[in-house]
Amino acid sequence: MKDQQWTIIRVLKWTTEYFASRGIEQPRTDAEVLLAHVLGYKRLDLYLNFDQPLTKRELATYREAIKRRAKREPVQYITGEQEFWSLPIKVTPAVLIPRPETECLVEKALEVARKLQICGKITHILEIGTGSGAISLALAKELQNVLVFATDISPEALALARQNAINLNLHSKITFFASNLYDSLGSGAREYFDIIVSNPPYISEEEYEKLPPEIRDFEPRKALFGGKDGVSVTREIILSGGKYLKPGGTMLLEIGYSQGQTFKDFAKSIAWISHVKIHRDYSGLDRVLALGKK
Ligand code: GLN
């Protein structure tokens, strides 16, 4: 009778095999993250309680989570959370799940902001397409004299980003507002920002079809698809953004690993840009486009 009990270890073993059979890439990790979530444990707690049997209720909740994951829904939409810049960020299917490589964009923005902050002035940052708010939240967390303005076209995303800011007690530093790119910015925003930052949609039509089901079938298309060649939204952000940057200001954009040269060439044709730099991510791939304003 006792061996029939669904203990933590038994449940994990079963789920790992099941996930593997469904083609899930990290079956054991996902099984652990979901079980820890259902039990309200940290992952390590599972290892300290391997022989603990699950209650009927816990099993039922876990079974639902397993079913969702087996249909390739991302773990983060099931648990409702993703860590970014060591901050717990709430996520829903209304927003892109923050990616580790986007921390490079935060790092570069911090480098620029910290140089500016030496002279003690308030730094004004604009984020286009904030989604869950991850980038703005990380910047607001790290910087002292800062005002962050974060836009998104999606009301659901904005509501979530605001909630994240409140949960992390960063809401006094960030103003969220609805806008399609720069459309809602008034004339008062001209040359107002030291830094414009964005992780725009940059996946091409061809790449989109090849994305894993977790991304293609669950994450918001609007946050990923950058037009036929994947560059339209980024181009638009570059073209229209110059007038909102202060002279000497910086635009920092996440780009696809194969888009570095395309945007270098494009930037050379834009009048407001004084210099262009491409930064690589931790995998050595082109990831951040930095544009300086004259
Ligand atoms: N890096 C994301 C991915 O892997 C794409 C994010 C974006 O389009 N901004 O799908």
mmCIF file of C-alpha atoms and ligand atoms in Angstrom:
data_model
loop_
_atom_site.group_PDB
_atom_site.id
_atom_site.type_symbol
_atom_site.label_atom_id
_atom_site.label_comp_id
_atom_site.label_asym_id
_atom_site.label_seq_id
_atom_site.Cartn_x
_atom_site.Cartn_y
_atom_site.Cartn_z
ATOM 1 C CA MET A 1 0.000 0.000 0.000
ATOM 2 C CA LYS A 2 2.746 2.382 1.019
ATOM 3 C CA ASP A 3 4.645 2.003 -2.302
ATOM 4 C CA GLN A 4 1.501 3.062 -4.121
ATOM 5 C CA GLN A 5 1.568 6.485 -2.516
ATOM 6 C CA TRP A 6 2.335 9.432 -4.770
ATOM 7 C CA THR A 7 5.298 10.861 -2.936
ATOM 8 C CA ILE A 8 7.178 13.903 -4.208
ATOM 9 C CA ILE A 9 9.970 11.776 -5.677
ATOM 10 C CA ARG A 10 7.571 9.396 -7.383
ATOM 11 C CA VAL A 11 5.510 12.187 -8.846
ATOM 12 C CA LEU A 12 8.642 13.904 -10.132
ATOM 13 C CA LYS A 13 9.946 10.748 -11.778
ATOM 14 C CA TRP A 14 6.630 10.038 -13.436
ATOM 15 C CA THR A 15 6.188 13.600 -14.674
ATOM 16 C CA THR A 16 9.753 13.821 -15.986
ATOM 17 C CA GLU A 17 9.212 10.728 -18.140
ATOM 18 C CA TYR A 18 5.844 11.968 -19.308
ATOM 19 C CA PHE A 19 7.182 15.414 -20.251
ATOM 20 C CA ALA A 20 10.157 13.833 -22.045
ATOM 21 C CA SER A 21 7.766 11.672 -24.058
ATOM 22 C CA ARG A 22 5.934 14.846 -25.093
ATOM 23 C CA GLY A 23 9.131 16.420 -26.423
ATOM 24 C CA ILE A 24 9.550 18.944 -23.634
ATOM 25 C CA GLU A 25 13.125 20.166 -23.496
ATOM 26 C CA GLN A 26 13.791 20.299 -19.762
ATOM 27 C CA PRO A 27 11.381 17.724 -18.383
ATOM 28 C CA ARG A 28 12.854 17.377 -14.895
ATOM 29 C CA THR A 29 13.239 21.108 -14.304
ATOM 30 C CA ASP A 30 9.710 21.814 -15.464
ATOM 31 C CA ALA A 31 8.307 19.001 -13.306
ATOM 32 C CA GLU A 32 10.105 20.448 -10.293
ATOM 33 C CA VAL A 33 9.150 24.071 -10.909
ATOM 34 C CA LEU A 34 5.491 23.167 -11.329
ATOM 35 C CA LEU A 35 5.385 20.870 -8.308
ATOM 36 C CA ALA A 36 7.124 23.458 -6.134
ATOM 37 C CA HIS A 37 4.561 26.009 -7.318
ATOM 38 C CA VAL A 38 1.609 23.739 -6.477
ATOM 39 C CA LEU A 39 2.989 22.959 -3.015
ATOM 40 C CA GLY A 40 4.068 26.523 -2.296
ATOM 41 C CA TYR A 41 7.638 25.285 -1.874
ATOM 42 C CA LYS A 42 11.001 26.384 -3.152
ATOM 43 C CA ARG A 43 12.558 23.853 -5.519
ATOM 44 C CA LEU A 44 15.108 22.909 -2.877
ATOM 45 C CA ASP A 45 12.283 22.029 -0.454
ATOM 46 C CA LEU A 46 11.277 19.228 -2.812
ATOM 47 C CA TYR A 47 14.666 17.605 -2.306
ATOM 48 C CA LEU A 48 14.344 17.877 1.454
ATOM 49 C CA ASN A 49 10.897 16.256 1.409
ATOM 50 C CA PHE A 50 11.224 13.534 -1.239
ATOM 51 C CA ASP A 51 9.123 11.004 0.682
ATOM 52 C CA GLN A 52 6.274 13.345 1.502
ATOM 53 C CA PRO A 53 3.004 12.058 0.026
ATOM 54 C CA LEU A 54 0.822 14.494 -1.918
ATOM 55 C CA THR A 55 -2.752 15.075 -0.787
ATOM 56 C CA LYS A 56 -5.605 14.406 -3.209
ATOM 57 C CA ARG A 57 -6.059 18.100 -3.675
ATOM 58 C CA GLU A 58 -2.384 18.737 -4.406
ATOM 59 C CA LEU A 59 -2.384 15.878 -6.884
ATOM 60 C CA ALA A 60 -5.439 17.265 -8.635
ATOM 61 C CA THR A 61 -3.907 20.748 -8.933
ATOM 62 C CA TYR A 62 -0.612 19.320 -10.135
ATOM 63 C CA ARG A 63 -2.395 17.180 -12.718
ATOM 64 C CA GLU A 64 -3.972 20.331 -14.196
ATOM 65 C CA ALA A 65 -0.578 21.998 -14.379
ATOM 66 C CA ILE A 66 0.925 18.931 -16.069
ATOM 67 C CA LYS A 67 -1.852 18.877 -18.641
ATOM 68 C CA ARG A 68 -1.225 22.512 -19.538
ATOM 69 C CA ARG A 69 2.532 22.007 -19.847
ATOM 70 C CA ALA A 70 2.044 18.860 -21.935
ATOM 71 C CA LYS A 71 0.147 21.040 -24.416
ATOM 72 C CA ARG A 72 3.349 23.112 -24.490
ATOM 73 C CA GLU A 73 2.109 26.099 -22.520
ATOM 74 C CA PRO A 74 5.197 27.797 -21.033
ATOM 75 C CA VAL A 75 5.861 27.010 -17.378
ATOM 76 C CA GLN A 76 5.838 30.739 -16.587
ATOM 77 C CA TYR A 77 2.236 31.207 -17.697
ATOM 78 C CA ILE A 78 1.237 28.297 -15.456
ATOM 79 C CA THR A 79 3.112 29.569 -12.388
ATOM 80 C CA GLY A 80 2.382 33.203 -13.332
ATOM 81 C CA GLU A 81 5.940 34.316 -12.679
ATOM 82 C CA GLN A 82 9.399 34.774 -14.187
ATOM 83 C CA GLU A 83 12.502 36.072 -12.498
ATOM 84 C CA PHE A 84 14.239 38.925 -14.301
ATOM 85 C CA TRP A 85 17.180 40.878 -12.933
ATOM 86 C CA SER A 86 16.553 38.938 -9.689
ATOM 87 C CA LEU A 87 13.092 40.495 -9.454
ATOM 88 C CA PRO A 88 9.969 38.314 -9.322
ATOM 89 C CA ILE A 89 7.906 39.500 -12.314
ATOM 90 C CA LYS A 90 4.270 38.442 -12.712
ATOM 91 C CA VAL A 91 3.446 37.306 -16.225
ATOM 92 C CA THR A 92 0.285 36.388 -18.107
ATOM 93 C CA PRO A 93 -0.293 35.406 -21.752
ATOM 94 C CA ALA A 94 -0.864 39.136 -22.409
ATOM 95 C CA VAL A 95 2.888 39.741 -22.156
ATOM 96 C CA LEU A 96 6.151 38.311 -23.431
ATOM 97 C CA ILE A 97 7.995 36.266 -20.805
ATOM 98 C CA PRO A 98 11.143 38.251 -19.942
ATOM 99 C CA ARG A 99 14.255 36.587 -21.410
ATOM 100 C CA PRO A 100 17.691 36.356 -19.782
ATOM 101 C CA GLU A 101 19.361 37.968 -22.841
ATOM 102 C CA THR A 102 17.284 41.093 -22.255
ATOM 103 C CA GLU A 103 19.308 41.640 -19.087
ATOM 104 C CA CYS A 104 22.102 42.764 -21.476
ATOM 105 C CA LEU A 105 19.874 45.621 -22.558
ATOM 106 C CA VAL A 106 19.343 46.575 -18.913
ATOM 107 C CA GLU A 107 23.102 46.431 -18.294
ATOM 108 C CA LYS A 108 23.861 48.754 -21.186
ATOM 109 C CA ALA A 109 21.107 51.171 -20.142
ATOM 110 C CA LEU A 110 22.520 51.207 -16.611
ATOM 111 C CA GLU A 111 26.010 51.968 -17.909
ATOM 112 C CA VAL A 112 24.707 54.959 -19.818
ATOM 113 C CA ALA A 113 22.483 56.139 -16.956
ATOM 114 C CA ARG A 114 25.234 55.848 -14.342
ATOM 115 C CA LYS A 115 27.548 58.073 -16.381
ATOM 116 C CA LEU A 116 24.795 60.677 -16.524
ATOM 117 C CA GLN A 117 24.006 60.391 -12.839
ATOM 118 C CA ILE A 118 27.483 61.467 -11.818
ATOM 119 C CA CYS A 119 26.353 65.052 -12.393
ATOM 120 C CA GLY A 120 23.382 64.551 -10.057
ATOM 121 C CA LYS A 121 20.551 65.412 -12.442
ATOM 122 C CA ILE A 122 17.380 63.358 -12.752
ATOM 123 C CA THR A 123 17.637 60.874 -15.608
ATOM 124 C CA HIS A 124 14.581 60.568 -17.849
ATOM 125 C CA ILE A 125 14.079 57.176 -19.455
ATOM 126 C CA LEU A 126 11.427 56.144 -21.959
ATOM 127 C CA GLU A 127 10.594 52.514 -22.565
ATOM 128 C CA ILE A 128 8.605 51.582 -25.673
ATOM 129 C CA GLY A 129 6.549 48.384 -25.364
ATOM 130 C CA THR A 130 7.072 47.558 -21.720
ATOM 131 C CA GLY A 131 4.986 44.339 -21.589
ATOM 132 C CA SER A 132 5.305 42.966 -18.053
ATOM 133 C CA GLY A 133 7.367 46.044 -17.176
ATOM 134 C CA ALA A 134 10.526 43.966 -16.655
ATOM 135 C CA ILE A 135 13.049 46.388 -18.201
ATOM 136 C CA SER A 136 11.622 49.507 -16.564
ATOM 137 C CA LEU A 137 11.341 47.745 -13.219
ATOM 138 C CA ALA A 138 14.990 46.659 -13.340
ATOM 139 C CA LEU A 139 16.111 50.193 -14.228
ATOM 140 C CA ALA A 140 13.936 51.774 -11.544
ATOM 141 C CA LYS A 141 15.281 49.291 -9.013
ATOM 142 C CA GLU A 142 18.924 50.108 -9.787
ATOM 143 C CA LEU A 143 18.863 53.858 -10.336
ATOM 144 C CA GLN A 144 18.381 56.580 -7.760
ATOM 145 C CA ASN A 145 17.503 59.845 -9.479
ATOM 146 C CA VAL A 146 15.394 58.460 -12.239
ATOM 147 C CA LEU A 147 11.982 58.912 -13.808
ATOM 148 C CA VAL A 148 10.917 56.104 -16.084
ATOM 149 C CA PHE A 149 8.060 56.473 -18.570
ATOM 150 C CA ALA A 150 6.862 53.162 -19.939
ATOM 151 C CA THR A 151 4.414 52.674 -22.796
ATOM 152 C CA ASP A 152 2.534 49.768 -24.227
ATOM 153 C CA ILE A 153 -0.255 49.454 -26.761
ATOM 154 C CA SER A 154 -1.951 46.687 -24.747
ATOM 155 C CA PRO A 155 -4.152 47.705 -21.799
ATOM 156 C CA GLU A 156 -3.788 44.211 -20.291
ATOM 157 C CA ALA A 157 -0.005 44.515 -20.393
ATOM 158 C CA LEU A 158 -0.109 47.962 -18.798
ATOM 159 C CA ALA A 159 -2.370 46.779 -15.980
ATOM 160 C CA LEU A 160 0.027 43.933 -15.274
ATOM 161 C CA ALA A 161 3.118 46.152 -15.467
ATOM 162 C CA ARG A 162 1.518 48.595 -13.008
ATOM 163 C CA GLN A 163 0.728 45.723 -10.664
ATOM 164 C CA ASN A 164 4.319 44.530 -10.884
ATOM 165 C CA ALA A 165 5.554 48.026 -10.041
ATOM 166 C CA ILE A 166 3.273 48.184 -7.006
ATOM 167 C CA ASN A 167 4.280 44.692 -5.838
ATOM 168 C CA LEU A 168 7.954 45.652 -6.055
ATOM 169 C CA ASN A 169 7.347 49.070 -4.540
ATOM 170 C CA LEU A 170 8.787 50.823 -7.597
ATOM 171 C CA HIS A 171 5.608 52.590 -8.708
ATOM 172 C CA SER A 172 6.755 56.024 -7.570
ATOM 173 C CA LYS A 173 9.575 55.937 -10.138
ATOM 174 C CA ILE A 174 7.627 54.673 -13.168
ATOM 175 C CA THR A 175 4.719 56.204 -15.103
ATOM 176 C CA PHE A 176 2.912 53.742 -17.345
ATOM 177 C CA PHE A 177 0.781 54.936 -20.219
ATOM 178 C CA ALA A 178 -0.998 53.573 -23.259
ATOM 179 C CA SER A 179 0.643 54.417 -26.546
ATOM 180 C CA ASN A 180 1.282 52.918 -29.943
ATOM 181 C CA LEU A 181 5.034 53.544 -30.039
ATOM 182 C CA TYR A 182 5.383 57.350 -29.601
ATOM 183 C CA ASP A 183 1.831 58.295 -30.632
ATOM 184 C CA SER A 184 0.660 59.466 -27.197
ATOM 185 C CA LEU A 185 3.713 61.608 -26.487
ATOM 186 C CA GLY A 186 2.951 65.306 -26.643
ATOM 187 C CA SER A 187 5.194 68.125 -27.791
ATOM 188 C CA GLY A 188 6.432 68.476 -24.192
ATOM 189 C CA ALA A 189 8.233 65.175 -24.652
ATOM 190 C CA ARG A 190 10.515 66.613 -27.362
ATOM 191 C CA GLU A 191 14.163 66.219 -26.381
ATOM 192 C CA TYR A 192 13.017 65.169 -22.909
ATOM 193 C CA PHE A 193 14.649 61.744 -22.605
ATOM 194 C CA ASP A 194 18.251 60.866 -21.833
ATOM 195 C CA ILE A 195 17.630 57.261 -22.778
ATOM 196 C CA ILE A 196 15.050 55.470 -24.916
ATOM 197 C CA VAL A 197 15.030 51.728 -24.433
ATOM 198 C CA SER A 198 13.007 48.969 -26.062
ATOM 199 C CA ASN A 199 12.812 45.254 -26.685
ATOM 200 C CA PRO A 200 10.616 45.496 -29.754
ATOM 201 C CA PRO A 201 9.140 42.625 -31.747
ATOM 202 C CA TYR A 202 11.881 41.541 -34.157
ATOM 203 C CA ILE A 203 11.014 38.052 -35.383
ATOM 204 C CA SER A 204 10.551 37.702 -39.169
ATOM 205 C CA GLU A 205 7.713 35.825 -40.853
ATOM 206 C CA GLU A 206 10.006 32.931 -41.718
ATOM 207 C CA GLU A 207 11.461 32.691 -38.204
ATOM 208 C CA TYR A 208 8.027 32.971 -36.628
ATOM 209 C CA GLU A 209 6.794 29.763 -38.243
ATOM 210 C CA LYS A 210 9.855 27.927 -36.941
ATOM 211 C CA LEU A 211 9.517 29.073 -33.320
ATOM 212 C CA PRO A 212 8.927 26.377 -30.708
ATOM 213 C CA PRO A 213 5.225 25.902 -29.904
ATOM 214 C CA GLU A 214 5.766 27.388 -26.430
ATOM 215 C CA ILE A 215 6.525 30.740 -28.033
ATOM 216 C CA ARG A 216 4.549 30.609 -31.299
ATOM 217 C CA ASP A 217 1.292 29.290 -29.857
ATOM 218 C CA PHE A 218 1.271 31.024 -26.465
ATOM 219 C CA GLU A 219 3.220 34.275 -26.338
ATOM 220 C CA PRO A 220 1.633 37.431 -27.787
ATOM 221 C CA ARG A 221 2.306 37.668 -31.522
ATOM 222 C CA LYS A 222 2.319 41.444 -31.236
ATOM 223 C CA ALA A 223 5.317 41.284 -28.921
ATOM 224 C CA LEU A 224 7.305 39.023 -31.258
ATOM 225 C CA PHE A 225 6.436 39.590 -34.884
ATOM 226 C CA GLY A 226 8.383 42.447 -36.435
ATOM 227 C CA GLY A 227 6.843 42.342 -39.915
ATOM 228 C CA LYS A 228 7.879 40.231 -42.929
ATOM 229 C CA ASP A 229 11.609 40.798 -42.420
ATOM 230 C CA GLY A 230 11.403 41.283 -38.659
ATOM 231 C CA VAL A 231 12.795 44.821 -38.823
ATOM 232 C CA SER A 232 9.759 47.087 -39.374
ATOM 233 C CA VAL A 233 8.927 47.967 -35.788
ATOM 234 C CA THR A 234 12.566 48.545 -34.828
ATOM 235 C CA ARG A 235 12.999 50.821 -37.865
ATOM 236 C CA GLU A 236 9.929 52.797 -36.881
ATOM 237 C CA ILE A 237 11.211 53.189 -33.313
ATOM 238 C CA ILE A 238 14.537 54.482 -34.664
ATOM 239 C CA LEU A 239 13.000 56.791 -37.256
ATOM 240 C CA SER A 240 10.465 58.486 -34.997
ATOM 241 C CA GLY A 241 12.422 58.391 -31.755
ATOM 242 C CA GLY A 242 15.214 60.855 -32.440
ATOM 243 C CA LYS A 243 13.162 63.923 -31.660
ATOM 244 C CA TYR A 244 12.341 62.698 -28.159
ATOM 245 C CA LEU A 245 15.983 62.221 -27.189
ATOM 246 C CA LYS A 246 18.026 65.005 -25.656
ATOM 247 C CA PRO A 247 21.108 66.008 -27.642
ATOM 248 C CA GLY A 248 23.764 63.509 -26.540
ATOM 249 C CA GLY A 249 21.036 61.024 -25.544
ATOM 250 C CA THR A 250 21.130 57.295 -26.277
ATOM 251 C CA MET A 251 18.691 54.827 -27.802
ATOM 252 C CA LEU A 252 19.176 51.199 -26.812
ATOM 253 C CA LEU A 253 17.280 48.475 -28.633
ATOM 254 C CA GLU A 254 17.295 44.719 -28.408
ATOM 255 C CA ILE A 255 17.800 43.171 -31.843
ATOM 256 C CA GLY A 256 17.825 39.687 -33.337
ATOM 257 C CA TYR A 257 21.253 37.997 -33.510
ATOM 258 C CA SER A 258 21.338 38.281 -37.313
ATOM 259 C CA GLN A 259 20.208 41.912 -37.542
ATOM 260 C CA GLY A 260 23.368 43.752 -36.427
ATOM 261 C CA GLN A 261 24.701 44.691 -39.878
ATOM 262 C CA THR A 262 21.246 45.569 -41.219
ATOM 263 C CA PHE A 263 20.696 48.129 -38.466
ATOM 264 C CA LYS A 264 24.259 49.447 -38.631
ATOM 265 C CA ASP A 265 23.677 50.255 -42.298
ATOM 266 C CA PHE A 266 20.201 51.628 -41.616
ATOM 267 C CA ALA A 267 21.447 53.879 -38.820
ATOM 268 C CA LYS A 268 24.027 55.458 -41.160
ATOM 269 C CA SER A 269 21.173 56.817 -43.254
ATOM 270 C CA ILE A 270 19.362 58.499 -40.333
ATOM 271 C CA ALA A 271 20.135 62.167 -39.753
ATOM 272 C CA TRP A 272 19.791 62.309 -35.957
ATOM 273 C CA ILE A 273 22.257 59.503 -35.279
ATOM 274 C CA SER A 274 25.856 60.429 -34.422
ATOM 275 C CA HIS A 275 27.211 56.951 -33.699
ATOM 276 C CA VAL A 276 26.199 53.317 -33.736
ATOM 277 C CA LYS A 277 27.404 50.442 -31.615
ATOM 278 C CA ILE A 278 26.391 46.794 -31.426
ATOM 279 C CA HIS A 279 26.826 44.908 -28.167
ATOM 280 C CA ARG A 280 26.881 41.125 -27.889
ATOM 281 C CA ASP A 281 24.990 39.013 -25.370
ATOM 282 C CA TYR A 282 26.479 36.327 -23.077
ATOM 283 C CA SER A 283 26.301 33.814 -25.925
ATOM 284 C CA GLY A 284 28.437 36.111 -28.079
ATOM 285 C CA LEU A 285 25.551 37.075 -30.364
ATOM 286 C CA ASP A 286 24.680 40.590 -31.525
ATOM 287 C CA ARG A 287 21.896 41.672 -29.164
ATOM 288 C CA VAL A 288 21.879 45.364 -28.313
ATOM 289 C CA LEU A 289 21.912 48.240 -30.763
ATOM 290 C CA ALA A 290 23.132 51.502 -29.237
ATOM 291 C CA LEU A 291 22.474 54.753 -31.100
ATOM 292 C CA GLY A 292 23.828 58.091 -30.004
ATOM 293 C CA LYS A 293 22.094 61.378 -30.750
ATOM 294 C CA LYS A 294 24.068 64.353 -32.023
HETATM 295 N N1 GLN B 1 14.175 36.882 -28.008
HETATM 296 C C1 GLN B 1 12.798 36.589 -28.226
HETATM 297 C C2 GLN B 1 12.646 35.134 -28.673
HETATM 298 O O1 GLN B 1 13.484 34.350 -28.396
HETATM 299 C C3 GLN B 1 12.180 37.557 -29.180
HETATM 300 C C4 GLN B 1 11.862 38.791 -28.464
HETATM 301 C C5 GLN B 1 11.402 39.863 -29.365
HETATM 302 O O2 GLN B 1 10.917 39.715 -30.482
HETATM 303 N N2 GLN B 1 11.566 41.021 -28.855
HETATM 304 O O3 GLN B 1 11.670 34.729 -29.234
#
